[in-house]
PDB file of C-alpha atoms in Angstrom:
ATOM      1  CA  UNK A   1      29.872  35.759  66.548  1.00  0.00           C
ATOM      2  CA  UNK A   2      27.986  35.251  63.362  1.00  0.00           C
ATOM      3  CA  UNK A   3      24.429  34.645  63.785  1.00  0.00           C
ATOM      4  CA  UNK A   4      22.211  33.016  61.066  1.00  0.00           C
ATOM      5  CA  UNK A   5      18.354  33.149  61.496  1.00  0.00           C
ATOM      6  CA  UNK A   6      16.259  31.201  59.303  1.00  0.00           C
ATOM      7  CA  UNK A   7      12.373  31.926  59.176  1.00  0.00           C
ATOM      8  CA  UNK A   8       9.465  31.244  56.943  1.00  0.00           C
ATOM      9  CA  UNK A   9       8.957  27.469  57.592  1.00  0.00           C
ATOM     10  CA  UNK A  10       5.734  25.993  58.250  1.00  0.00           C
ATOM     11  CA  UNK A  11       3.050  23.383  57.316  1.00  0.00           C
ATOM     12  CA  UNK A  12       2.029  23.208  53.553  1.00  0.00           C
ATOM     13  CA  UNK A  13       0.127  21.120  51.244  1.00  0.00           C
ATOM     14  CA  UNK A  14       1.631  19.029  48.467  1.00  0.00           C
ATOM     15  CA  UNK A  15       2.139  21.638  45.330  1.00  0.00           C
ATOM     16  CA  UNK A  16       2.170  24.748  47.831  1.00  0.00           C
ATOM     17  CA  UNK A  17       4.907  26.980  48.102  1.00  0.00           C
ATOM     18  CA  UNK A  18       6.962  28.548  51.127  1.00  0.00           C
ATOM     19  CA  UNK A  19       9.691  31.050  50.964  1.00  0.00           C
ATOM     20  CA  UNK A  20      12.449  30.858  53.551  1.00  0.00           C
ATOM     21  CA  UNK A  21      14.589  33.561  54.718  1.00  0.00           C
ATOM     22  CA  UNK A  22      18.105  33.891  56.279  1.00  0.00           C
ATOM     23  CA  UNK A  23      19.166  37.049  58.089  1.00  0.00           C
ATOM     24  CA  UNK A  24      22.836  37.258  58.863  1.00  0.00           C
ATOM     25  CA  UNK A  25      24.212  39.435  61.467  1.00  0.00           C
ATOM     26  CA  UNK A  26      26.969  39.670  64.128  1.00  0.00           C
ATOM     27  CA  UNK A  27      30.588  39.822  63.553  1.00  0.00           C
ATOM     28  CA  UNK A  28      30.367  39.540  59.900  1.00  0.00           C
ATOM     29  CA  UNK A  29      30.362  42.551  57.452  1.00  0.00           C
ATOM     30  CA  UNK A  30      28.121  41.170  55.092  1.00  0.00           C
ATOM     31  CA  UNK A  31      26.892  37.946  53.554  1.00  0.00           C
ATOM     32  CA  UNK A  32      29.026  36.306  50.935  1.00  0.00           C
ATOM     33  CA  UNK A  33      28.897  32.700  49.490  1.00  0.00           C
ATOM     34  CA  UNK A  34      25.704  31.058  51.221  1.00  0.00           C
ATOM     35  CA  UNK A  35      23.948  27.871  51.080  1.00  0.00           C
ATOM     36  CA  UNK A  36      20.888  26.025  52.042  1.00  0.00           C
ATOM     37  CA  UNK A  37      20.805  22.463  53.486  1.00  0.00           C
ATOM     38  CA  UNK A  38      18.301  20.337  54.630  1.00  0.00           C
ATOM     39  CA  UNK A  39      17.860  17.268  56.905  1.00  0.00           C
ATOM     40  CA  UNK A  40      14.995  15.042  57.226  1.00  0.00           C
ATOM     41  CA  UNK A  41      14.378  12.660  59.994  1.00  0.00           C
ATOM     42  CA  UNK A  42      16.934   9.745  59.886  1.00  0.00           C
ATOM     43  CA  UNK A  43      18.837  11.075  56.982  1.00  0.00           C
ATOM     44  CA  UNK A  44      21.969  13.085  56.886  1.00  0.00           C
ATOM     45  CA  UNK A  45      21.997  16.855  55.751  1.00  0.00           C
ATOM     46  CA  UNK A  46      22.092  17.313  52.195  1.00  0.00           C
ATOM     47  CA  UNK A  47      22.840  20.280  49.779  1.00  0.00           C
ATOM     48  CA  UNK A  48      19.839  22.030  48.459  1.00  0.00           C
ATOM     49  CA  UNK A  49      21.002  25.442  46.904  1.00  0.00           C
ATOM     50  CA  UNK A  50      23.917  27.869  46.954  1.00  0.00           C
ATOM     51  CA  UNK A  51      24.678  31.382  45.594  1.00  0.00           C
ATOM     52  CA  UNK A  52      27.769  33.590  45.293  1.00  0.00           C
ATOM     53  CA  UNK A  53      28.310  37.123  46.407  1.00  0.00           C
ATOM     54  CA  UNK A  54      27.882  38.083  42.788  1.00  0.00           C
ATOM     55  CA  UNK A  55      24.407  36.249  42.337  1.00  0.00           C
ATOM     56  CA  UNK A  56      25.587  32.907  40.759  1.00  0.00           C
ATOM     57  CA  UNK A  57      23.431  29.978  41.857  1.00  0.00           C
ATOM     58  CA  UNK A  58      23.400  26.333  42.033  1.00  0.00           C
ATOM     59  CA  UNK A  59      20.838  23.493  42.798  1.00  0.00           C
ATOM     60  CA  UNK A  60      20.625  20.055  43.827  1.00  0.00           C
ATOM     61  CA  UNK A  61      18.977  18.023  41.132  1.00  0.00           C
ATOM     62  CA  UNK A  62      16.136  17.180  43.466  1.00  0.00           C
ATOM     63  CA  UNK A  63      14.819  20.713  43.637  1.00  0.00           C
ATOM     64  CA  UNK A  64      15.881  22.061  40.153  1.00  0.00           C
ATOM     65  CA  UNK A  65      13.028  24.083  38.627  1.00  0.00           C
ATOM     66  CA  UNK A  66      11.198  24.169  41.640  1.00  0.00           C
ATOM     67  CA  UNK A  67      13.434  26.135  44.192  1.00  0.00           C
ATOM     68  CA  UNK A  68      15.036  29.594  43.554  1.00  0.00           C
ATOM     69  CA  UNK A  69      17.734  30.959  45.821  1.00  0.00           C
ATOM     70  CA  UNK A  70      18.178  34.735  45.751  1.00  0.00           C
ATOM     71  CA  UNK A  71      19.860  37.336  48.132  1.00  0.00           C
ATOM     72  CA  UNK A  72      19.550  40.814  49.110  1.00  0.00           C
ATOM     73  CA  UNK A  73      22.943  42.038  50.098  1.00  0.00           C
ATOM     74  CA  UNK A  74      21.542  45.475  51.234  1.00  0.00           C
ATOM     75  CA  UNK A  75      19.382  43.423  53.938  1.00  0.00           C
ATOM     76  CA  UNK A  76      22.233  40.794  54.541  1.00  0.00           C
ATOM     77  CA  UNK A  77      19.471  38.224  53.598  1.00  0.00           C
ATOM     78  CA  UNK A  78      19.211  35.297  51.456  1.00  0.00           C
ATOM     79  CA  UNK A  79      15.904  33.493  50.208  1.00  0.00           C
ATOM     80  CA  UNK A  80      14.791  30.254  49.237  1.00  0.00           C
ATOM     81  CA  UNK A  81      11.762  30.364  47.209  1.00  0.00           C
ATOM     82  CA  UNK A  82      10.110  26.672  47.013  1.00  0.00           C
ATOM     83  CA  UNK A  83       7.597  25.842  44.688  1.00  0.00           C
ATOM     84  CA  UNK A  84       5.498  22.800  43.848  1.00  0.00           C
ATOM     85  CA  UNK A  85       6.712  21.273  47.212  1.00  0.00           C
ATOM     86  CA  UNK A  86       6.552  17.585  47.590  1.00  0.00           C
ATOM     87  CA  UNK A  87       6.349  15.537  50.784  1.00  0.00           C
ATOM     88  CA  UNK A  88      10.025  14.532  50.157  1.00  0.00           C
ATOM     89  CA  UNK A  89      10.732  18.024  50.600  1.00  0.00           C
ATOM     90  CA  UNK A  90       9.859  17.829  54.578  1.00  0.00           C
ATOM     91  CA  UNK A  91      12.935  18.471  56.479  1.00  0.00           C
ATOM     92  CA  UNK A  92      14.519  20.958  58.484  1.00  0.00           C
ATOM     93  CA  UNK A  93      16.262  23.668  56.340  1.00  0.00           C
ATOM     94  CA  UNK A  94      19.385  25.453  57.377  1.00  0.00           C
ATOM     95  CA  UNK A  95      21.353  28.439  56.121  1.00  0.00           C
ATOM     96  CA  UNK A  96      24.906  28.002  55.785  1.00  0.00           C
ATOM     97  CA  UNK A  97      27.625  30.907  55.533  1.00  0.00           C
ATOM     98  CA  UNK A  98      31.008  30.420  53.904  1.00  0.00           C
ATOM     99  CA  UNK A  99      30.233  28.219  50.752  1.00  0.00           C
ATOM    100  CA  UNK A 100      28.002  28.049  47.562  1.00  0.00           C
ATOM    101  CA  UNK A 101      28.897  24.423  46.997  1.00  0.00           C
ATOM    102  CA  UNK A 102      29.589  21.392  49.196  1.00  0.00           C
ATOM    103  CA  UNK A 103      31.353  21.069  51.584  1.00  0.00           C
ATOM    104  CA  UNK A 104      29.704  23.710  53.446  1.00  0.00           C
ATOM    105  CA  UNK A 105      30.966  26.585  55.289  1.00  0.00           C
ATOM    106  CA  UNK A 106      31.539  26.631  59.209  1.00  0.00           C
ATOM    107  CA  UNK A 107      28.536  28.718  60.107  1.00  0.00           C
ATOM    108  CA  UNK A 108      24.910  27.714  60.420  1.00  0.00           C
ATOM    109  CA  UNK A 109      21.661  28.786  61.329  1.00  0.00           C
ATOM    110  CA  UNK A 110      19.162  27.112  63.813  1.00  0.00           C
ATOM    111  CA  UNK A 111      17.148  25.622  61.059  1.00  0.00           C
ATOM    112  CA  UNK A 112      13.399  26.028  60.332  1.00  0.00           C
ATOM    113  CA  UNK A 113      11.073  23.188  59.711  1.00  0.00           C
ATOM    114  CA  UNK A 114       9.304  22.694  56.659  1.00  0.00           C
ATOM    115  CA  UNK A 115       6.606  20.133  56.483  1.00  0.00           C
ATOM    116  CA  UNK A 116       4.755  19.148  53.389  1.00  0.00           C
ATOM    117  CA  UNK A 117       1.602  16.991  53.990  1.00  0.00           C
ATOM    118  CA  UNK A 118      -2.093  16.850  53.006  1.00  0.00           C
TER     119      UNK A 118
END
């Protein structure tokens, strides 16, 4: 089976930065279209950003100009650089394989918690 493992979450103060990673392994040859989603307590999972195999990117309005999605195909890894973090960014962040735009693909990572609090 496909495995997607997120890492890099943690507790940061407002205005701080984190870089999330998603390493893909298992039955897939390599990463293709990927996305990041997040889910805050009591809310539905929402789209954050996506990237194609060629590197085209897309962002939700709420994170434009603050977050950057990128990939390292040689490492089968996608990243989400998160800058100028806000309390509203607090959520579990999930890596998704199969689509760079909603609706998401079929494969999800386990999630990594990002908490933005002073």
